[in-house]
Tab-separated table of C-alpha atoms in Angstrom:
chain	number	residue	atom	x	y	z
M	1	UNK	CA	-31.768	-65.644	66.790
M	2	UNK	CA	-32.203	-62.729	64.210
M	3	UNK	CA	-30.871	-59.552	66.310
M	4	UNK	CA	-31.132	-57.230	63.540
M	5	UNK	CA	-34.551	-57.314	61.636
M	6	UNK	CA	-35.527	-55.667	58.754
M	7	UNK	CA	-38.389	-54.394	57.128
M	8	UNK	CA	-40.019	-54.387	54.505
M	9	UNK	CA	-38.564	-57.206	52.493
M	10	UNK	CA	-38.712	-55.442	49.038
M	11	UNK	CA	-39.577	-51.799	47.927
M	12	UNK	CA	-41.101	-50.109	45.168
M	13	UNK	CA	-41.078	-46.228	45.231
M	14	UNK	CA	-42.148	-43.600	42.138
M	15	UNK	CA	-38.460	-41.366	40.533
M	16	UNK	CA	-38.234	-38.659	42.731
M	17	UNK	CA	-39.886	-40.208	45.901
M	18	UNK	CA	-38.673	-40.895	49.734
M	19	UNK	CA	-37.638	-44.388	50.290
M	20	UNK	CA	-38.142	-45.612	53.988
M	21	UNK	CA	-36.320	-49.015	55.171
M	22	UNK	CA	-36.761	-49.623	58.659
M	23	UNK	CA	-34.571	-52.023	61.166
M	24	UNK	CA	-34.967	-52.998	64.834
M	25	UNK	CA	-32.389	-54.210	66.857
M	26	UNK	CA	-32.601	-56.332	70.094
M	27	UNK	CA	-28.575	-56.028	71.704
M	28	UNK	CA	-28.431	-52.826	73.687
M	29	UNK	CA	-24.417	-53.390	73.574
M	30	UNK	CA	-24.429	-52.350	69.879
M	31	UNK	CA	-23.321	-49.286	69.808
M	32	UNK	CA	-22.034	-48.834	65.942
M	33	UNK	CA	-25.164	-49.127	63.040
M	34	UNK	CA	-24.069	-48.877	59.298
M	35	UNK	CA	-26.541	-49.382	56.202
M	36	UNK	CA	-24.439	-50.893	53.091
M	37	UNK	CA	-26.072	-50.265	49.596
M	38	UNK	CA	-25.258	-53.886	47.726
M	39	UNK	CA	-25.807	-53.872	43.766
M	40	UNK	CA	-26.173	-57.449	41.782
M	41	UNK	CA	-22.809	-59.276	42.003
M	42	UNK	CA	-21.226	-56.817	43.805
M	43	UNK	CA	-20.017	-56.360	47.284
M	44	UNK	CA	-21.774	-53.978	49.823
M	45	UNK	CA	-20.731	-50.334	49.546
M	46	UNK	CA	-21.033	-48.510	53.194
M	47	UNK	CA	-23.607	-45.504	52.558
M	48	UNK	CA	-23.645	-43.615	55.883
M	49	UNK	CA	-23.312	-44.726	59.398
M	50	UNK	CA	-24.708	-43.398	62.886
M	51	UNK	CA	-24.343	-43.901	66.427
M	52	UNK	CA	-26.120	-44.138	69.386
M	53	UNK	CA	-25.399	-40.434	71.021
M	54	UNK	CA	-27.003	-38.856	67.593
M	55	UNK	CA	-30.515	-39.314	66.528
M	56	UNK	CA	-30.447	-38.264	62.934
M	57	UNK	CA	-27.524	-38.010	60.371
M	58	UNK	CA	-27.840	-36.915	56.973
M	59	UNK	CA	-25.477	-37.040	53.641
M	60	UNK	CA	-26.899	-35.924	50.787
M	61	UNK	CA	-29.897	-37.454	49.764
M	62	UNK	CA	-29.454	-40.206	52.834
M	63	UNK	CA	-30.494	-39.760	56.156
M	64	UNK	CA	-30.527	-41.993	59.193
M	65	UNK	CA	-32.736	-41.303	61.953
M	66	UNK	CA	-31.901	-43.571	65.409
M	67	UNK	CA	-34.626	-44.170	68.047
M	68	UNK	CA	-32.213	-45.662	71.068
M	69	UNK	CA	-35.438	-46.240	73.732
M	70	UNK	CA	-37.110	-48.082	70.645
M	71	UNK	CA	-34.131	-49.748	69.574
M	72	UNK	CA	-34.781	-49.131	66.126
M	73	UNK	CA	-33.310	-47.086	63.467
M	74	UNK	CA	-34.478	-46.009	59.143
M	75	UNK	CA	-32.838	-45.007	56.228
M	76	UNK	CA	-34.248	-42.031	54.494
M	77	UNK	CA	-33.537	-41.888	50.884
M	78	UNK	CA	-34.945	-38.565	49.757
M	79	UNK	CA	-35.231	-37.727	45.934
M	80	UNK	CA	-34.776	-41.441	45.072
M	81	UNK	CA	-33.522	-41.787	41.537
M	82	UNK	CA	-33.373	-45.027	39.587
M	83	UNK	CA	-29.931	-45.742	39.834
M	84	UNK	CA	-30.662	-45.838	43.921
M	85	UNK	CA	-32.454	-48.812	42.728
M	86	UNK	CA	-30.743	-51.905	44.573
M	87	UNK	CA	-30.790	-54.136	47.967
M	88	UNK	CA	-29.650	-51.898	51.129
M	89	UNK	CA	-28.667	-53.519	54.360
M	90	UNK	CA	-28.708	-52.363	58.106
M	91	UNK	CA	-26.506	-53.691	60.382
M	92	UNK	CA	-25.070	-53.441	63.803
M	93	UNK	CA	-21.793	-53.998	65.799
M	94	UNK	CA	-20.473	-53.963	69.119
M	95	UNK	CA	-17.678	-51.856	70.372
M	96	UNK	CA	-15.961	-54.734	72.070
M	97	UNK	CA	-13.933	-57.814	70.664
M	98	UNK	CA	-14.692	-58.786	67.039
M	99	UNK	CA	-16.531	-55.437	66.224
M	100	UNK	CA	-18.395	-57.788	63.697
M	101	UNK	CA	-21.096	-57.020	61.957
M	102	UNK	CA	-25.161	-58.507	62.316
M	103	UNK	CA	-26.808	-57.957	59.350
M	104	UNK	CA	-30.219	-57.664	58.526
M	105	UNK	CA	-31.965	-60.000	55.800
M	106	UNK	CA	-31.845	-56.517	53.166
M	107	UNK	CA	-34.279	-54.497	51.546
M	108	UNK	CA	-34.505	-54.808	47.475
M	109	UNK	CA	-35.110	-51.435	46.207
M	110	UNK	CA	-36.687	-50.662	43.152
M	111	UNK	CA	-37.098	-47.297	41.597
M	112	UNK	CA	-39.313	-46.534	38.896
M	113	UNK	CA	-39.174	-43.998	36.548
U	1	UNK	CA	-9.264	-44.654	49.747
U	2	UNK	CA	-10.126	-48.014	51.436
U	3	UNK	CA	-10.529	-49.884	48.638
U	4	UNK	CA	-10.490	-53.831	48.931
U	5	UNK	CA	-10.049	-56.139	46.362
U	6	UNK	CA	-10.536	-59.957	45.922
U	7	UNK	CA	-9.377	-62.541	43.533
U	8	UNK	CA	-10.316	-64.207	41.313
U	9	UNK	CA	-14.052	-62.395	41.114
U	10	UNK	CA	-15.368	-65.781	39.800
U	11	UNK	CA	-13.950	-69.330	39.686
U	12	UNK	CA	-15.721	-72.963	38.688
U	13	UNK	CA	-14.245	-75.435	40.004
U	14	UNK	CA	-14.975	-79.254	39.971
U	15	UNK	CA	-16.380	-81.310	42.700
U	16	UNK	CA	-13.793	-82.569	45.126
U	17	UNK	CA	-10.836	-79.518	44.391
U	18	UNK	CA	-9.698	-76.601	46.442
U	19	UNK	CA	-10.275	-73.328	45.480
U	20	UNK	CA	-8.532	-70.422	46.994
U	21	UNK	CA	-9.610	-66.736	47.603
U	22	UNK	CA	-7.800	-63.605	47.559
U	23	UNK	CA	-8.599	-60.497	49.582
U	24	UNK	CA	-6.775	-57.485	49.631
U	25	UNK	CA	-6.677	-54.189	51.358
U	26	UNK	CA	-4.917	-51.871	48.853
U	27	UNK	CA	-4.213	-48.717	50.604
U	28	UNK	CA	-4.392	-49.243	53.901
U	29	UNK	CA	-3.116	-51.896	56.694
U	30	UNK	CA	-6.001	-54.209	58.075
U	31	UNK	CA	-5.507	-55.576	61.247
U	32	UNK	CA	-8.713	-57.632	61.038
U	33	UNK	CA	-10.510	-59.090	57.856
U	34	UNK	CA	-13.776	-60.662	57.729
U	35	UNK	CA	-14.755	-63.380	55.839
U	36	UNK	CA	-19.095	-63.423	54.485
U	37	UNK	CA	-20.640	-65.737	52.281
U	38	UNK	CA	-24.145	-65.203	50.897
U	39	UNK	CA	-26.908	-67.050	48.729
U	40	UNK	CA	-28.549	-65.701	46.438
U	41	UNK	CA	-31.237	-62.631	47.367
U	42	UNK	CA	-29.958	-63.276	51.069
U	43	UNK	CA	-28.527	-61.521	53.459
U	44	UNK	CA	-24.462	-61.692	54.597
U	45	UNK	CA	-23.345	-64.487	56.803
U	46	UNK	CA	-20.497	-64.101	58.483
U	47	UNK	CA	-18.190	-67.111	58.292
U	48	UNK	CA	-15.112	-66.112	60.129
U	49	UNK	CA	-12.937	-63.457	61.775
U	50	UNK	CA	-9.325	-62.955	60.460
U	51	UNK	CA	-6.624	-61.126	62.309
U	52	UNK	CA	-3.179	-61.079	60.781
U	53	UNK	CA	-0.398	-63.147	62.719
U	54	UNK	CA	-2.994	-65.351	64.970
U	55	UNK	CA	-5.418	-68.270	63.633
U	56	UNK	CA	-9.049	-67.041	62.533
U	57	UNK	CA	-12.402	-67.223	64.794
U	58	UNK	CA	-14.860	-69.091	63.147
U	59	UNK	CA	-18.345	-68.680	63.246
U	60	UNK	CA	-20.718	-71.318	64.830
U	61	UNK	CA	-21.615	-74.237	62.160
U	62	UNK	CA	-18.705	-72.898	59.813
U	63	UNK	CA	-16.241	-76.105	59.526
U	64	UNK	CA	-12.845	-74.995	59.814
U	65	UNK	CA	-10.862	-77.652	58.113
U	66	UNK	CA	-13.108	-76.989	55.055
U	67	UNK	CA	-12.501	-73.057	55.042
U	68	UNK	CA	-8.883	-72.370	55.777
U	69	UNK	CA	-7.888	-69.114	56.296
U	70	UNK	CA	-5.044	-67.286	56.256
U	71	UNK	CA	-4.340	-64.211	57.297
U	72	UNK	CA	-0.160	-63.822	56.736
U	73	UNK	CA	0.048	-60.051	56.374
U	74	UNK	CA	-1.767	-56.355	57.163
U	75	UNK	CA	-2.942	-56.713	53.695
U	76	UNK	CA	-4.068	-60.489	52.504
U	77	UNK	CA	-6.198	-62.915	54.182
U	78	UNK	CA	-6.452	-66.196	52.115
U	79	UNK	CA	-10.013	-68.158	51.606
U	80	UNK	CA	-9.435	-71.665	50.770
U	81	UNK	CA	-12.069	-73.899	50.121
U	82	UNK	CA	-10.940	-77.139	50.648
U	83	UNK	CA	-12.631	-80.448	48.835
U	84	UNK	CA	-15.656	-78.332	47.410
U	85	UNK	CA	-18.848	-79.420	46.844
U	86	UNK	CA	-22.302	-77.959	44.820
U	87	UNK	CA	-23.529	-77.027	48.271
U	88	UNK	CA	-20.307	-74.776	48.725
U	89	UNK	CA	-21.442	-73.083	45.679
U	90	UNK	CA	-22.236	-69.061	46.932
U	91	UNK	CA	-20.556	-65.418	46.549
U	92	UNK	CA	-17.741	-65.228	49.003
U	93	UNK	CA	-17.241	-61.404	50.326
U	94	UNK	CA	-14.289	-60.354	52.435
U	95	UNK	CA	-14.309	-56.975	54.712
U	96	UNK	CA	-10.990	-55.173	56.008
U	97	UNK	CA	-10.788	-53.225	58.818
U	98	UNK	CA	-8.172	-50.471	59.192
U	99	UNK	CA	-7.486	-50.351	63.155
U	100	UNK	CA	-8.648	-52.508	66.193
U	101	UNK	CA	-10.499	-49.823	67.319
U	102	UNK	CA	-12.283	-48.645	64.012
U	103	UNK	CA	-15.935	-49.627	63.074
U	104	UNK	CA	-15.900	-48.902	59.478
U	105	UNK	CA	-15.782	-52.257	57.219
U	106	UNK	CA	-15.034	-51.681	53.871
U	107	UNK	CA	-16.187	-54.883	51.597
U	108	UNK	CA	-14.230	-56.281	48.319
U	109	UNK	CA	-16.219	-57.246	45.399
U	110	UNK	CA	-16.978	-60.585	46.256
U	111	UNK	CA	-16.028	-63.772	44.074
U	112	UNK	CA	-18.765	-66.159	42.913
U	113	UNK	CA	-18.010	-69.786	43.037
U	114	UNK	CA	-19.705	-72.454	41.223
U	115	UNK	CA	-18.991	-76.033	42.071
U	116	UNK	CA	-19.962	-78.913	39.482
C-alpha cells in the first residue's frame, strides 16, 4: 500500500520558471511532511518541512503549501535555476513510535536553460 | 551542523562475502538511525530502525540475519551485509535522528555496493 503518492513522475520546466510537484497522502496520523532534494549518487538533502497547523511555508525560492481536508500537499520552486535540476521527494511521518519516514516514488527535475 | 557521514561511499565485493557499512552522526548524538536502501531511479525503502543500546526493528520482508545491524553508540550504527549476493547490489543510505522526539532526519551520503 503506497500511502504517500507522488506526482508527476518526471519534470521539465524553462530557467527561471515555477516548478510544481504534488503529493497526496492517505494516514491522517501523519502529522510531520518533509520534501528531500536527492542529486545522482548522493543522499537526500532535507529542503523545507511543514506541518499540519500551517498551510503554506516558504524559504527562499521553496514553498510548501498543505491542504489538510484534501490530504495533499506541493512544493513550489519559484525562479527554478538549473542547478535545482534533480529528483525531489515528499514524505510523511507520524508523531508516535518510529517517527519513520513514507516516501513517495520522487519527482526527477529537469531545468533547462 | 547535522552532518552524517557513511563509510566506505562505495565497496565491490564478491559473491558470498560480508560487507559492512558505516554511518555516522558527526556533531550531534542520535538516539535513532535509520537504515534505506534504494534502486536505481527509485524511491527510498526503508529497511530498518536503529536505536542505540537495544536490537533494530526491521522492516517487513527485510531478512534480519542477512542485514545485521548495530547500533553500539549515540553516534555509529553498523550495516553488515552478510553472504552478499548480485541481487543485494543497491545504494545503502543511513538517516540520524538527534532526539526521540525530533522529526528532522538528516541523511549520509549513501554507499553504493556492487556484488559480482
Amino acid at each position: 500500500q503506497q500511502q504517500v503518492k507522488q506526482s508527476p513522475q518526471s519534470l521539465i520546466v524553462q530557467k527561471g520558471g515555477i516548478s510544481i510537484i504534488n503529493c497526496a497522502y492517505e494516514n491522517t496520523a501523519f502529522d510531520y511532511f518533509p520534501w528531500y532534494q536527492q542529486f545522482p549518487g548522493k543522499g537526500p538533502a532535507l529542503l523545507i518541512a511543514i506541518r499540519p497547523d500551517v498551510s503554506e511555508k516558504k524559504e527562499g525560492r521553496f514553498t510548501i503549501s498543505f491542504n489538510k481536508s484534501a490530504k495533499q500537499f506541493s512544493l513550489h520552486i519559484m525562479d527554478s535555476q538549473p542547478g535545482d535540476s534533480a529528483t525531489y521527494f515528499c514524505a510523511a511521518s507520524k508523531n508516535t513510535g518510529r517517527r519513520a519516514l513514507t516516501f513517495g516514488s520522487g519527482t526527477r527535475l529537469q531545468v533547462q536553460p | 551542523g547535522a552532518v552524517v557521514s557513511q563509510h566506505p561511499s562505495w565497496v565491490i565485493c564478491k559473491s558470498g562475502t560480508s560487507v559492512k557499512i558505516e554511518c555516522r552522526s558527526l556533531d550531534f548524538q542520535a538516539t535513532t538511525m535509520f537504515w534505506y536502501r534504494q534502486f536505481p531511479k527509485q524511491s527510498l525503502m526503508l529497511m530498518a530502525t536503529s536505536n542505540e543500546g537495544s536490537k533494530a526493528t526491521y522492516e517487513q520482508g527485510v531478512e534480519k540475519d542477512k542485514f545485521l545491524i548495530n547500533h553500539a553508540s549515540l553516534t555509529l550504527s553498523t550495516l553488515t551485509v552478510t553472504s552478499a549476493h548480485p541481487e543485494d547490489s543497491s545504494f545503502y543510505i543511513c538517516s540520524a535522528r538527534q532526539g526521540a522526539s525530533e522529526d528532522t532526519q538528516y541523511f549520509g551520503p549513501g554507499t553504493r555496493l556492487t556484488v559480482l
